[in-house]
Short mmCIF file of C-alpha atoms (C1' of nucleotides) in Angstrom, two decimals:
data_model
loop_
_atom_site.label_atom_id
_atom_site.label_comp_id
_atom_site.label_asym_id
_atom_site.label_seq_id
_atom_site.Cartn_x
_atom_site.Cartn_y
_atom_site.Cartn_z
CA UNK V 14 14.33 -36.36 46.02
CA UNK V 15 11.17 -37.55 47.71
CA UNK V 16 10.74 -39.63 50.77
CA UNK V 17 11.25 -43.34 50.76
CA UNK V 18 8.69 -46.01 50.30
CA UNK V 19 5.18 -45.09 51.34
CA UNK V 20 2.33 -47.20 52.62
CA UNK V 21 -1.27 -47.45 51.53
CA UNK V 22 -4.44 -49.45 51.95
CA UNK V 23 -6.79 -50.43 49.14
CA UNK V 24 -10.25 -51.89 49.53
CA UNK V 25 -11.82 -54.53 47.34
CA UNK V 26 -14.93 -56.61 47.69
CA UNK V 27 -13.71 -60.22 47.57
CA UNK V 28 -16.80 -61.26 45.60
CA UNK V 29 -15.63 -58.86 42.91
CA UNK V 30 -11.85 -59.13 43.19
CA UNK V 31 -10.10 -60.88 46.07
CA UNK V 32 -6.47 -61.20 47.03
CA UNK V 33 -6.59 -64.72 45.62
CA UNK V 34 -7.75 -63.25 42.32
CA UNK V 35 -4.74 -60.96 42.45
CA UNK V 36 -2.40 -63.87 43.17
CA UNK V 37 -3.87 -65.75 40.19
CA UNK V 38 -3.66 -62.80 37.79
CA UNK V 39 -1.05 -62.75 35.01
CA UNK V 40 2.25 -61.67 36.60
CA UNK V 41 0.27 -61.59 39.87
CA UNK V 42 -0.57 -58.07 38.74
CA UNK V 43 -3.72 -56.07 38.09
CA UNK V 44 -4.66 -52.52 37.21
CA UNK V 45 -6.72 -50.96 39.99
CA UNK V 46 -9.58 -49.64 37.91
CA UNK V 47 -12.97 -48.28 38.82
CA UNK V 48 -11.94 -45.70 41.40
CA UNK V 49 -14.38 -42.81 41.01
CA UNK V 50 -13.63 -40.69 44.02
CA UNK V 51 -11.29 -37.71 43.70
CA UNK V 52 -9.57 -38.14 47.03
CA UNK V 53 -8.88 -41.81 46.33
CA UNK V 54 -7.67 -40.90 42.85
CA UNK V 55 -5.32 -38.29 44.22
CA UNK V 56 -3.82 -40.82 46.58
CA UNK V 57 -3.21 -43.16 43.64
CA UNK V 58 -1.53 -40.31 41.78
CA UNK V 59 0.79 -39.87 44.75
CA UNK V 60 1.89 -43.51 44.68
CA UNK V 61 5.43 -44.36 43.64
CA UNK V 62 7.05 -47.51 42.35
CA UNK V 63 7.63 -49.94 45.20
CA UNK V 64 5.09 -48.37 47.53
CA UNK V 65 3.51 -51.04 49.72
CA UNK V 66 -0.22 -51.70 49.92
CA UNK V 67 -2.40 -53.41 52.50
CA UNK V 68 -5.07 -55.39 50.67
CA UNK V 69 -8.42 -55.10 52.43
CA UNK V 70 -11.58 -57.14 51.88
CA UNK V 71 -14.65 -54.96 52.30
CA UNK V 72 -18.20 -56.29 52.38
CA UNK V 73 -16.69 -59.51 53.62
CA UNK V 74 -17.30 -61.69 56.62
CA UNK V 75 -15.58 -60.37 58.58
CA UNK V 76 -14.11 -57.37 56.77
CA UNK V 77 -10.35 -57.85 57.02
CA UNK V 78 -6.89 -56.88 55.95
CA UNK V 79 -5.74 -60.01 54.14
CA UNK V 80 -2.29 -59.35 52.72
CA UNK V 81 0.22 -57.17 50.96
CA UNK V 82 0.68 -55.89 47.42
CA UNK V 83 3.05 -53.39 45.88
CA UNK V 84 2.87 -50.67 43.28
CA UNK V 85 4.54 -51.78 40.05
CA UNK V 86 3.24 -49.06 37.73
CA UNK V 87 2.44 -45.48 38.63
CA UNK V 88 -0.79 -43.72 37.75
CA UNK V 89 -2.08 -43.71 34.16
CA UNK V 90 -5.56 -43.24 32.67
CA UNK V 91 -8.25 -45.77 33.56
CA UNK V 92 -9.50 -47.24 30.28
CA UNK V 93 -12.88 -48.16 31.76
CA UNK V 94 -13.88 -44.50 31.98
CA UNK V 95 -14.11 -44.37 28.16
CA UNK V 96 -15.99 -47.65 27.68
CA UNK V 97 -19.77 -47.18 27.43
CA UNK V 98 -20.24 -50.88 28.16
CA UNK V 99 -18.35 -50.65 31.41
CA UNK V 100 -20.17 -49.95 34.68
CA UNK V 101 -17.48 -47.38 35.46
CA UNK V 102 -18.03 -45.46 32.23
CA UNK V 103 -17.81 -41.70 32.76
CA UNK V 104 -19.39 -39.84 29.84
CA UNK V 105 -18.00 -36.53 31.11
CA UNK V 106 -14.38 -37.66 30.93
CA UNK V 107 -12.55 -36.73 27.75
CA UNK V 108 -9.62 -38.75 26.35
CA UNK V 109 -7.66 -35.49 25.92
CA UNK V 110 -8.07 -34.91 29.63
CA UNK V 111 -8.80 -38.14 31.47
CA UNK V 112 -10.42 -37.71 34.81
CA UNK V 113 -9.68 -41.11 36.37
CA UNK V 114 -6.46 -43.05 36.81
CA UNK V 115 -5.31 -46.51 37.77
CA UNK V 116 -2.11 -47.87 39.21
CA UNK V 117 -0.86 -51.43 38.74
CA UNK V 118 -0.30 -53.49 41.85
CA UNK V 119 1.34 -56.89 42.26
CA UNK V 120 0.67 -59.59 44.82
CA UNK V 121 3.35 -59.81 47.50
CA UNK V 122 2.03 -61.87 50.39
CA UNK V 123 -1.14 -63.25 51.86
CA UNK V 124 -1.37 -63.19 55.64
CA UNK V 125 -1.62 -66.52 57.39
CA UNK V 126 -4.34 -64.99 59.47
CA UNK V 127 -6.68 -62.35 58.16
CA UNK V 128 -6.87 -59.31 60.40
CA UNK V 129 -10.48 -58.40 61.03
CA UNK V 130 -11.63 -54.93 62.00
CA UNK V 131 -12.29 -56.26 65.49
CA UNK V 132 -8.71 -57.46 65.83
CA UNK V 133 -7.35 -54.19 64.46
CA UNK V 134 -9.56 -52.17 66.79
CA UNK V 135 -8.07 -54.11 69.68
CA UNK V 136 -4.64 -52.65 68.88
CA UNK V 137 -3.89 -49.44 70.78
CA UNK V 138 -1.19 -48.59 68.24
CA UNK V 139 -3.74 -48.52 65.43
CA UNK V 140 -6.04 -46.09 67.17
CA UNK V 141 -5.58 -43.35 64.57
CA UNK V 142 -5.81 -45.56 61.51
CA UNK V 143 -8.05 -44.15 58.78
CA UNK V 144 -9.62 -47.55 58.15
CA UNK V 145 -10.90 -47.67 61.72
CA UNK V 146 -12.46 -44.24 61.68
CA UNK V 147 -16.21 -44.30 62.01
CA UNK V 148 -17.83 -43.69 58.65
CA UNK V 149 -14.56 -43.99 56.77
CA UNK V 150 -15.37 -44.85 53.18
CA UNK V 151 -12.18 -44.02 51.31
CA UNK V 152 -11.27 -46.97 49.09
CA UNK V 153 -7.66 -45.84 48.74
CA UNK V 154 -6.00 -44.39 51.82
CA UNK V 155 -2.56 -43.71 53.25
CA UNK V 156 -1.17 -45.78 56.12
CA UNK V 157 1.44 -44.47 58.56
CA UNK V 158 4.73 -46.37 58.81
CA UNK V 159 4.09 -47.25 62.45
CA UNK V 160 0.63 -48.57 61.54
CA UNK V 161 2.06 -50.54 58.66
CA UNK V 162 4.67 -52.14 60.89
CA UNK V 163 2.10 -53.09 63.47
CA UNK V 164 -0.36 -54.57 60.97
CA UNK V 165 2.34 -56.58 59.21
CA UNK V 166 3.66 -57.87 62.53
CA UNK V 167 0.15 -59.07 63.36
CA UNK V 168 -0.31 -60.61 59.94
CA UNK V 169 2.92 -62.57 60.05
CA UNK V 170 1.62 -64.51 63.02
CA UNK V 171 -0.42 -63.19 65.84
CA UNK V 172 1.65 -64.81 68.56
CA UNK V 173 2.25 -61.77 70.72
CA UNK V 174 0.95 -58.94 68.56
"C1'" DG F 24 -32.02 -55.12 55.02
"C1'" DC F 25 -30.87 -51.04 57.76
"C1'" DC F 26 -28.78 -46.91 58.11
"C1'" DA F 27 -24.84 -43.56 59.14
"C1'" DA F 28 -21.67 -41.04 56.72
"C1'" DC F 29 -20.33 -39.01 52.98
"C1'" DG F 30 -20.00 -37.24 48.01
"C1'" DT F 31 -22.46 -35.33 44.11
"C1'" DT F 32 -26.00 -32.91 41.69
"C1'" DG F 33 -28.90 -29.33 40.52
"C1'" DG F 34 -32.43 -25.74 41.56
"C1'" DC F 35 -32.44 -21.33 43.13
"C1'" DG M 26 -22.74 -20.36 46.96
"C1'" DC M 27 -26.33 -22.63 49.66
"C1'" DC M 28 -28.60 -26.67 50.60
"C1'" DA M 29 -32.05 -30.38 49.85
"C1'" DA M 30 -32.41 -34.51 47.43
"C1'" DC M 31 -30.33 -38.33 45.98
"C1'" DG M 32 -26.85 -42.03 45.35
"C1'" DT M 33 -23.14 -44.85 47.21
"C1'" DT M 34 -20.21 -47.16 50.54
"C1'" DG M 35 -19.78 -50.48 53.70
"C1'" DG M 36 -20.26 -52.05 58.64
"C1'" DC M 37 -23.54 -54.29 61.20
#
DNA sequence: GCCAACGTTGGC
DNA sequence: GCCAACGTTGGC
């Protein structure tokens, strides 16, 4: 069988959908729709039940990792791609062969302290993190186990990092 | 609001 | 298949 639990990071603009919105959602769960980038989609397709997700607020002040979610439903077609009224409508995607997927994620935990990019950049152990790469725009990205552990340790209370 | 870094599109 | 033009993301 495959490896164990894997780790990911997903970006959302808090003005559009914040971690508090996730916590307030029915069953604390939402479908992650609107992804229209193939690399990000492929990462979602690789997600398994129970995979853990860092929830990141982009276009925020400051941009920060704010908590944890988990995958509760694996990839399935994104309904918004077929809805002409939806901003994410994709006229080229056919229902027989959907181009875009979602996964469902559920709220797990909100950090006591949000971890800004500045704070994360100050962590030598996070040097190779995709999020911190200059020009990194991927809205769904993998996180290494060591990076996950470090970020969560920071989020649980920044006493000694 | 600026702009760097990408991704996509379309002419050729 | 190249590449210029254009659109988007997202930090600053």
